[in-house]
Amino acid sequence: MSKLDVWKKRTRSGLLSQESKHSFSYTYNELSSLPVSISMPTTKLKREFNEVPPAFQAFMPEGELLKEVVSYLEGKLERNVDDMDILAAVGNNNVGVLSFTMPGQDIKPMNQLFSPDSINSADDELSAFNSAMGEFFLSGVSGVQPKFLAKSLAMNNLIVKSYDPYAFPASTVVEHVCMELADKLGLNVARTTLSKQGHVLFVERFDKDGDSYGDMEELCSILSLGTLKKYEGTYENVAKTIGRIDSESLRPLFKQIVFHNLIRNGDAHLKNFAILDGKLSPMYDALCTAAWGDNRLALYLGGSKGWAKEKMLVRFGQEFCNLTANEAKTVIADMKDGILSETGNIEAYAQQYSGLRHIGPVLENMKEHLLCGCGQKFQSELSLVSIKELLKKDRLAQTFNDGMTPDDMDM
């Protein structure tokens, strides 16, 4: 049996146990213990699960970061690694207010500091990022793109992100442009900064200020859904859930969902909405995924994952976000005007970060989708097919470099 102490705000809250592969339980230490999740209020009873409780899955790394953690643990433990091993490894350094330790052990502060200059001053930023990830990979942060958590005296607490050049080239720049655009439109957002060459994105954490943690929980956890179900659900249920927690968060939630729709972000799933200290958190992970071909909503709205038209957004605002029809229409119109006024600035990013592979086509495609989202027609001869063809050729080239043949590769 594997066991972990679970901490909230540096105080032991309870014990997570794994009896078998599909048998987990959580028991609070005392009724006075702090609840670890909105979905798991304090009780004397032992809660049982057939997987790691969703409230704790939120702290599990994904993608390239998960591969790094598993590889490290396999070498250290010399056996197959399970979820409890991973939670124990990243439990001192994660997003949110919970921590995990072996039973009886105290939380060890993460004293290692990261310098953004180690990337900004490098000739090869991607190599510098990979080197830094090799130092800071014990990070409890989700998301499939390469990333890690770090503390910097210069920039406080950071999420440091890069990209997969064969699937989402220049995504760092796309995300930064979209987040800056959201900030200009008056949305409450996470602050982002690009590295000198644009290969790395520094995201300032809003859940942690110095050594003080905010009580942040994402929607998957609140709804008791595992990470694999993050694309299952509706924006209507997102609004209902957040409205029950804080009705004043519904207006900013409406603005976030309208923005995701207008910029053609198909990755606004359940893990990308969160509650921070009792209200909707700042927006994060917002980018135009249509630039690479992800051309539908992450969740259902009005029974469809197609991009919502204004009539549907207005109806959503009225029925689920406590807005009048005129208020919803004003929000949508103001956002459209703001986006259209900024699309002319996108080309400057392509020039500034010209060293990024395919940044020209990616940003041009992004611009066209933003225009389309705001009711304009496509104006460029560049098509989505051309973006897909570029990425396909890149993957073929990578295949040959790895000594494989096209027949070995599932395209």
Short mmCIF file of C-alpha atoms in Angstrom, two decimals:
data_model
loop_
_atom_site.label_atom_id
_atom_site.label_comp_id
_atom_site.label_asym_id
_atom_site.label_seq_id
_atom_site.Cartn_x
_atom_site.Cartn_y
_atom_site.Cartn_z
CA MET A 1 0.00 0.00 0.00
CA SER A 2 1.24 3.49 -0.93
CA LYS A 3 0.42 6.49 1.22
CA LEU A 4 0.97 10.26 1.00
CA ASP A 5 0.29 13.06 3.42
CA VAL A 6 -1.75 15.83 1.78
CA TRP A 7 -1.14 19.39 2.92
CA LYS A 8 -3.14 22.56 2.44
CA LYS A 9 -1.59 25.92 3.23
CA ARG A 10 1.38 24.17 4.82
CA THR A 11 -0.87 22.26 7.24
CA ARG A 12 -1.48 18.52 7.08
CA SER A 13 -5.03 17.91 5.96
CA GLY A 14 -5.32 14.16 5.44
CA LEU A 15 -3.95 10.90 4.05
CA LEU A 16 -4.14 9.65 0.46
CA SER A 17 -3.83 5.86 0.18
CA GLN A 18 -3.59 3.45 -2.73
CA GLU A 19 -4.66 -0.11 -1.90
CA SER A 20 -4.42 -1.48 -5.47
CA LYS A 21 -4.15 -0.29 -9.05
CA HIS A 22 -7.75 0.95 -9.13
CA SER A 23 -8.40 1.51 -5.46
CA PHE A 24 -7.60 4.86 -3.80
CA SER A 25 -8.95 6.52 -0.68
CA TYR A 26 -8.67 9.82 1.12
CA THR A 27 -9.24 10.40 4.83
CA TYR A 28 -9.16 13.74 6.61
CA ASN A 29 -7.07 13.90 9.77
CA GLU A 30 -9.70 15.84 11.71
CA LEU A 31 -13.02 17.58 11.11
CA SER A 32 -11.15 20.84 11.62
CA SER A 33 -8.83 20.01 8.68
CA LEU A 34 -8.93 22.37 5.73
CA PRO A 35 -10.95 20.93 2.79
CA VAL A 36 -8.66 19.92 -0.10
CA SER A 37 -11.32 20.66 -2.72
CA ILE A 38 -14.69 22.32 -3.15
CA SER A 39 -15.85 18.86 -4.24
CA MET A 40 -14.42 17.19 -1.09
CA PRO A 41 -15.73 18.95 2.05
CA THR A 42 -14.31 17.82 5.37
CA THR A 43 -15.88 14.64 6.75
CA LYS A 44 -15.13 11.79 9.15
CA LEU A 45 -15.82 9.28 6.36
CA LYS A 46 -13.16 7.74 4.14
CA ARG A 47 -13.69 8.68 0.51
CA GLU A 48 -12.98 5.96 -2.03
CA PHE A 49 -11.98 6.33 -5.70
CA ASN A 50 -11.03 4.04 -8.61
CA GLU A 51 -8.25 6.43 -9.66
CA VAL A 52 -6.21 9.26 -8.14
CA PRO A 53 -8.90 11.63 -6.83
CA PRO A 54 -9.62 14.32 -9.47
CA ALA A 55 -8.76 17.01 -6.92
CA PHE A 56 -5.20 15.65 -6.91
CA GLN A 57 -4.92 14.86 -10.62
CA ALA A 58 -4.76 18.63 -11.14
CA PHE A 59 -1.19 18.51 -9.80
CA MET A 60 0.02 15.78 -12.15
CA PRO A 61 2.39 16.83 -14.97
CA GLU A 62 1.49 15.98 -18.57
CA GLY A 63 3.18 15.73 -21.95
CA GLU A 64 6.96 16.24 -22.16
CA LEU A 65 7.19 17.19 -18.50
CA LEU A 66 5.58 13.91 -17.45
CA LYS A 67 8.08 11.99 -19.60
CA GLU A 68 10.94 13.77 -17.83
CA VAL A 69 9.54 12.99 -14.37
CA VAL A 70 8.86 9.33 -15.18
CA SER A 71 12.32 8.83 -16.70
CA TYR A 72 13.96 10.32 -13.61
CA LEU A 73 11.90 8.21 -11.20
CA GLU A 74 12.45 4.97 -13.13
CA GLY A 75 16.19 5.51 -12.88
CA LYS A 76 15.99 6.40 -9.20
CA LEU A 77 13.53 3.74 -8.06
CA GLU A 78 14.55 1.00 -10.55
CA ARG A 79 10.95 -0.14 -10.98
CA ASN A 80 7.76 0.83 -12.76
CA VAL A 81 6.50 4.24 -11.69
CA ASP A 82 2.90 4.92 -10.64
CA ASP A 83 0.83 8.05 -10.00
CA MET A 84 1.63 8.08 -6.29
CA ASP A 85 5.36 8.15 -7.09
CA ILE A 86 4.77 11.11 -9.41
CA LEU A 87 2.70 13.03 -6.86
CA ALA A 88 5.36 12.49 -4.21
CA ALA A 89 8.09 13.70 -6.59
CA VAL A 90 6.37 16.96 -7.63
CA GLY A 91 4.41 17.47 -4.41
CA ASN A 92 6.57 20.31 -3.09
CA ASN A 93 6.46 22.33 -6.30
CA ASN A 94 3.09 22.63 -8.01
CA VAL A 95 0.36 25.02 -9.07
CA GLY A 96 -2.21 25.56 -6.35
CA VAL A 97 -2.37 25.40 -2.59
CA LEU A 98 -1.90 21.65 -1.97
CA SER A 99 1.34 19.76 -1.33
CA PHE A 100 2.16 16.07 -1.05
CA THR A 101 4.85 14.33 1.04
CA MET A 102 5.69 10.83 2.21
CA PRO A 103 3.92 10.13 5.54
CA GLY A 104 5.61 11.89 8.43
CA GLN A 105 7.85 14.05 6.26
CA ASP A 106 7.70 17.85 6.25
CA ILE A 107 7.40 20.03 3.17
CA LYS A 108 10.81 20.93 1.81
CA PRO A 109 11.01 24.47 0.41
CA MET A 110 12.20 24.80 -3.19
CA ASN A 111 15.25 27.03 -2.87
CA GLN A 112 16.65 26.65 -6.38
CA LEU A 113 16.32 29.89 -8.36
CA PHE A 114 15.89 30.30 -12.09
CA SER A 115 17.27 33.16 -14.13
CA PRO A 116 15.40 34.13 -17.33
CA ASP A 117 18.74 35.56 -18.50
CA SER A 118 19.98 31.99 -18.89
CA ILE A 119 17.58 31.77 -21.84
CA ASN A 120 17.55 35.39 -23.01
CA SER A 121 21.33 35.49 -23.32
CA ALA A 122 21.62 32.13 -25.11
CA ASP A 123 22.35 31.83 -28.83
CA ASP A 124 20.17 28.72 -28.92
CA GLU A 125 17.14 29.40 -26.72
CA LEU A 126 15.56 25.99 -27.26
CA SER A 127 18.71 24.23 -26.05
CA ALA A 128 18.87 26.59 -23.08
CA PHE A 129 15.22 25.86 -22.29
CA ASN A 130 15.81 22.11 -22.48
CA SER A 131 18.81 22.47 -20.19
CA ALA A 132 16.73 24.45 -17.67
CA MET A 133 13.92 21.92 -17.90
CA GLY A 134 16.47 19.26 -16.95
CA GLU A 135 17.00 21.17 -13.69
CA PHE A 136 13.41 22.17 -12.88
CA PHE A 137 11.43 19.21 -14.24
CA LEU A 138 10.07 18.20 -10.83
CA SER A 139 7.09 20.49 -11.36
CA GLY A 140 3.41 19.79 -10.71
CA VAL A 141 1.90 21.68 -13.63
CA SER A 142 -0.42 20.27 -16.29
CA GLY A 143 -0.51 20.88 -20.04
CA VAL A 144 1.01 19.03 -22.98
CA GLN A 145 3.46 21.73 -24.11
CA PRO A 146 6.98 21.59 -22.60
CA LYS A 147 7.01 23.66 -19.39
CA PHE A 148 8.25 23.85 -15.83
CA LEU A 149 7.74 25.88 -12.65
CA ALA A 150 10.48 28.08 -11.25
CA LYS A 151 11.08 30.92 -8.84
CA SER A 152 12.99 33.97 -9.99
CA LEU A 153 14.03 36.95 -7.92
CA ALA A 154 13.61 39.11 -11.00
CA MET A 155 10.18 37.88 -12.11
CA ASN A 156 8.68 36.24 -9.01
CA ASN A 157 7.08 32.81 -9.57
CA LEU A 158 6.94 31.62 -13.15
CA ILE A 159 5.60 29.01 -15.50
CA VAL A 160 8.26 28.72 -18.22
CA LYS A 161 6.90 27.33 -21.50
CA SER A 162 8.21 26.40 -24.92
CA TYR A 163 6.55 24.51 -27.82
CA ASP A 164 6.53 21.44 -30.04
CA PRO A 165 8.02 22.64 -33.36
CA TYR A 166 6.40 19.76 -35.27
CA ALA A 167 2.86 20.38 -34.03
CA PHE A 168 2.55 23.96 -32.73
CA PRO A 169 5.43 26.05 -34.12
CA ALA A 170 5.61 29.59 -32.71
CA SER A 171 2.86 28.88 -30.15
CA THR A 172 4.78 30.96 -27.59
CA VAL A 173 4.34 34.07 -29.75
CA VAL A 174 0.71 33.24 -30.58
CA GLU A 175 -0.15 32.86 -26.89
CA HIS A 176 1.66 36.07 -25.94
CA VAL A 177 -0.12 38.05 -28.67
CA CYS A 178 -3.51 36.70 -27.57
CA MET A 179 -2.86 37.34 -23.88
CA GLU A 180 -1.70 40.89 -24.56
CA LEU A 181 -4.79 41.43 -26.70
CA ALA A 182 -7.02 40.20 -23.88
CA ASP A 183 -5.27 42.55 -21.47
CA LYS A 184 -5.88 45.50 -23.81
CA LEU A 185 -9.56 44.52 -23.96
CA GLY A 186 -9.78 44.78 -20.17
CA LEU A 187 -9.86 41.10 -19.26
CA ASN A 188 -8.11 39.98 -16.09
CA VAL A 189 -5.24 37.82 -17.39
CA ALA A 190 -1.98 36.17 -16.43
CA ARG A 191 0.98 38.36 -17.40
CA THR A 192 3.27 36.97 -20.07
CA THR A 193 6.71 37.93 -21.42
CA LEU A 194 8.54 36.49 -24.43
CA SER A 195 12.20 35.57 -24.43
CA LYS A 196 14.52 37.60 -26.64
CA GLN A 197 14.16 35.29 -29.66
CA GLY A 198 10.58 34.26 -28.86
CA HIS A 199 11.17 30.54 -28.30
CA VAL A 200 10.17 30.71 -24.62
CA LEU A 201 7.21 32.25 -22.82
CA PHE A 202 7.47 33.39 -19.19
CA VAL A 203 4.08 33.36 -17.45
CA GLU A 204 3.80 35.10 -14.09
CA ARG A 205 1.86 32.93 -11.66
CA PHE A 206 -1.16 34.58 -10.05
CA ASP A 207 -1.75 31.73 -7.59
CA LYS A 208 1.48 32.42 -5.73
CA ASP A 209 3.01 35.66 -4.47
CA GLY A 210 6.44 35.11 -2.98
CA ASP A 211 5.87 32.26 -0.53
CA SER A 212 2.15 33.00 -0.14
CA TYR A 213 -0.32 30.74 -1.96
CA GLY A 214 -3.78 31.58 -3.21
CA ASP A 215 -6.49 28.92 -2.94
CA MET A 216 -6.82 27.96 -6.62
CA GLU A 217 -8.83 25.05 -8.02
CA GLU A 218 -9.64 24.32 -11.64
CA LEU A 219 -13.02 23.15 -12.94
CA CYS A 220 -12.06 19.51 -13.55
CA SER A 221 -11.29 19.19 -9.86
CA ILE A 222 -14.38 21.11 -8.74
CA LEU A 223 -16.58 18.88 -10.92
CA SER A 224 -14.83 15.70 -9.71
CA LEU A 225 -13.70 14.87 -13.25
CA GLY A 226 -10.33 13.33 -14.05
CA THR A 227 -7.88 15.08 -16.35
CA LEU A 228 -8.80 12.82 -19.28
CA LYS A 229 -12.33 14.27 -19.17
CA LYS A 230 -11.25 17.89 -19.54
CA TYR A 231 -12.88 18.12 -22.98
CA GLU A 232 -16.17 16.63 -21.76
CA GLY A 233 -18.84 19.09 -20.75
CA THR A 234 -20.50 22.35 -21.67
CA TYR A 235 -19.84 26.03 -21.15
CA GLU A 236 -23.36 26.20 -19.74
CA ASN A 237 -22.29 23.86 -16.92
CA VAL A 238 -19.09 25.87 -16.43
CA ALA A 239 -21.28 28.94 -15.88
CA LYS A 240 -23.65 27.09 -13.54
CA THR A 241 -20.75 25.78 -11.47
CA ILE A 242 -18.97 29.13 -11.18
CA GLY A 243 -22.26 30.94 -10.55
CA ARG A 244 -22.97 28.73 -7.55
CA ILE A 245 -19.60 29.68 -6.08
CA ASP A 246 -19.65 33.40 -6.93
CA SER A 247 -22.40 34.97 -9.02
CA GLU A 248 -20.31 38.13 -9.53
CA SER A 249 -17.82 36.04 -11.51
CA LEU A 250 -20.36 35.35 -14.25
CA ARG A 251 -19.80 38.60 -16.15
CA PRO A 252 -16.00 38.14 -16.37
CA LEU A 253 -16.62 34.47 -17.26
CA PHE A 254 -18.85 35.57 -20.14
CA LYS A 255 -16.08 37.85 -21.37
CA GLN A 256 -13.56 35.00 -21.23
CA ILE A 257 -15.79 32.64 -23.21
CA VAL A 258 -16.61 35.30 -25.81
CA PHE A 259 -12.90 36.05 -26.18
CA HIS A 260 -12.02 32.36 -26.64
CA ASN A 261 -14.68 32.11 -29.33
CA LEU A 262 -13.65 35.27 -31.20
CA ILE A 263 -9.93 34.40 -31.28
CA ARG A 264 -10.75 30.81 -32.28
CA ASN A 265 -9.27 29.13 -29.20
CA GLY A 266 -10.20 25.46 -29.27
CA ASP A 267 -8.39 24.65 -26.03
CA ALA A 268 -10.55 26.44 -23.45
CA HIS A 269 -11.33 23.17 -21.67
CA LEU A 270 -12.32 22.49 -18.06
CA LYS A 271 -8.75 22.75 -16.74
CA ASN A 272 -8.44 26.25 -18.19
CA PHE A 273 -11.09 27.77 -15.94
CA ALA A 274 -10.39 28.09 -12.23
CA ILE A 275 -11.57 29.55 -8.95
CA LEU A 276 -9.02 31.59 -7.00
CA ASP A 277 -9.88 32.57 -3.43
CA GLY A 278 -13.59 32.24 -4.03
CA LYS A 279 -13.92 33.94 -7.42
CA LEU A 280 -13.04 33.39 -11.07
CA SER A 281 -9.29 33.40 -11.60
CA PRO A 282 -7.51 35.50 -14.20
CA MET A 283 -7.61 33.99 -17.69
CA TYR A 284 -4.68 31.83 -18.76
CA ASP A 285 -3.61 29.56 -21.66
CA ALA A 286 -5.59 31.56 -24.25
CA LEU A 287 -4.37 31.30 -27.83
CA CYS A 288 -5.68 30.95 -31.38
CA THR A 289 -5.48 27.18 -31.88
CA ALA A 290 -7.13 27.53 -35.30
CA ALA A 291 -3.73 28.76 -36.52
CA TRP A 292 -2.66 25.08 -36.59
CA GLY A 293 -6.00 23.55 -37.56
CA ASP A 294 -7.80 23.06 -34.23
CA ASN A 295 -10.98 24.64 -35.51
CA ARG A 296 -13.71 23.98 -32.96
CA LEU A 297 -14.61 24.75 -29.36
CA ALA A 298 -13.16 22.62 -26.57
CA LEU A 299 -16.57 22.22 -24.88
CA TYR A 300 -20.14 22.28 -26.12
CA LEU A 301 -22.10 25.52 -26.29
CA GLY A 302 -25.73 25.31 -27.29
CA GLY A 303 -25.25 21.64 -28.10
CA SER A 304 -22.41 22.24 -30.58
CA LYS A 305 -18.64 22.54 -30.61
CA GLY A 306 -18.74 24.75 -33.68
CA TRP A 307 -17.73 28.39 -33.25
CA ALA A 308 -20.68 30.17 -31.67
CA LYS A 309 -22.47 32.89 -33.60
CA GLU A 310 -23.46 36.13 -31.89
CA LYS A 311 -27.05 35.02 -31.37
CA MET A 312 -25.89 31.99 -29.40
CA LEU A 313 -23.42 34.03 -27.33
CA VAL A 314 -26.12 36.56 -26.45
CA ARG A 315 -28.46 33.76 -25.44
CA PHE A 316 -25.71 32.22 -23.31
CA GLY A 317 -25.08 35.56 -21.62
CA GLN A 318 -28.77 36.02 -20.85
CA GLU A 319 -29.57 32.52 -19.65
CA PHE A 320 -26.38 31.62 -17.79
CA CYS A 321 -24.39 34.78 -16.97
CA ASN A 322 -27.03 37.17 -15.61
CA LEU A 323 -26.65 39.66 -18.49
CA THR A 324 -29.36 41.43 -20.45
CA ALA A 325 -29.39 41.03 -24.21
CA ASN A 326 -28.07 44.57 -24.67
CA GLU A 327 -25.29 44.01 -22.13
CA ALA A 328 -24.19 40.82 -23.88
CA LYS A 329 -24.31 42.49 -27.29
CA THR A 330 -22.21 45.39 -25.99
CA VAL A 331 -19.55 43.04 -24.62
CA ILE A 332 -19.36 41.19 -27.95
CA ALA A 333 -19.30 44.37 -30.04
CA ASP A 334 -16.60 45.98 -27.90
CA MET A 335 -14.43 42.87 -28.11
CA LYS A 336 -14.82 42.63 -31.87
CA ASP A 337 -13.86 46.28 -32.27
CA GLY A 338 -10.86 45.84 -29.99
CA ILE A 339 -9.62 42.74 -31.80
CA LEU A 340 -10.07 44.30 -35.24
CA SER A 341 -8.15 47.39 -34.16
CA GLU A 342 -5.16 45.24 -33.12
CA THR A 343 -4.91 42.75 -35.99
CA GLY A 344 -2.72 45.16 -37.96
CA ASN A 345 -0.04 44.84 -35.29
CA ILE A 346 0.37 41.08 -35.66
CA GLU A 347 2.76 41.32 -38.61
CA ALA A 348 5.26 43.19 -36.43
CA TYR A 349 5.65 40.08 -34.27
CA ALA A 350 6.53 38.02 -37.35
CA GLN A 351 9.31 40.47 -38.14
CA GLN A 352 10.56 40.74 -34.55
CA TYR A 353 10.70 36.96 -34.06
CA SER A 354 11.59 35.97 -37.60
CA GLY A 355 13.95 33.25 -36.34
CA LEU A 356 11.01 31.04 -35.34
CA ARG A 357 10.22 28.39 -37.93
CA HIS A 358 6.97 29.05 -39.85
CA ILE A 359 6.14 32.13 -37.78
CA GLY A 360 5.07 34.06 -40.88
CA PRO A 361 2.45 31.55 -42.07
CA VAL A 362 1.30 30.80 -38.52
CA LEU A 363 0.71 34.45 -37.63
CA GLU A 364 -0.89 35.18 -40.99
CA ASN A 365 -3.25 32.28 -40.46
CA MET A 366 -3.94 33.48 -36.92
CA LYS A 367 -4.75 36.96 -38.19
CA GLU A 368 -7.20 35.57 -40.73
CA HIS A 369 -8.98 33.52 -38.08
CA LEU A 370 -9.23 36.52 -35.75
CA LEU A 371 -10.77 38.53 -38.58
CA CYS A 372 -13.13 35.67 -39.34
CA GLY A 373 -14.09 35.38 -35.68
CA CYS A 374 -15.04 39.04 -35.74
CA GLY A 375 -17.25 38.65 -38.81
CA GLN A 376 -14.76 39.46 -41.56
CA LYS A 377 -14.11 37.26 -44.60
CA PHE A 378 -10.79 35.52 -45.19
CA GLN A 379 -8.56 37.92 -47.11
CA SER A 380 -5.35 35.94 -47.61
CA GLU A 381 -4.52 33.28 -50.17
CA LEU A 382 -2.91 31.30 -47.35
CA SER A 383 -5.09 28.34 -46.45
CA LEU A 384 -5.23 26.00 -43.49
CA VAL A 385 -4.15 23.23 -45.84
CA SER A 386 -0.84 25.00 -46.43
CA ILE A 387 -0.15 25.10 -42.66
CA LYS A 388 -0.90 21.40 -42.38
CA GLU A 389 1.34 20.67 -45.36
CA LEU A 390 4.22 22.57 -43.77
CA LEU A 391 3.87 20.60 -40.56
CA LYS A 392 3.56 17.33 -42.47
CA LYS A 393 6.82 18.05 -44.32
CA ASP A 394 8.50 18.89 -41.00
CA ARG A 395 7.41 15.59 -39.50
CA LEU A 396 8.63 13.70 -42.57
CA ALA A 397 12.00 15.43 -42.32
CA GLN A 398 12.19 14.49 -38.65
CA THR A 399 11.32 10.91 -39.56
CA PHE A 400 14.19 10.68 -42.06
CA ASN A 401 16.59 12.23 -39.55
CA ASP A 402 15.59 9.55 -37.05
CA GLY A 403 16.38 6.83 -39.59
CA MET A 404 12.76 5.86 -40.27
CA THR A 405 10.88 5.58 -43.55
CA PRO A 406 7.55 7.28 -44.31
CA ASP A 407 5.85 3.88 -44.00
CA ASP A 408 7.00 3.69 -40.37
CA MET A 409 5.22 6.93 -39.54
CA ASP A 410 1.49 7.27 -38.93
CA MET A 411 0.56 10.50 -40.68
#
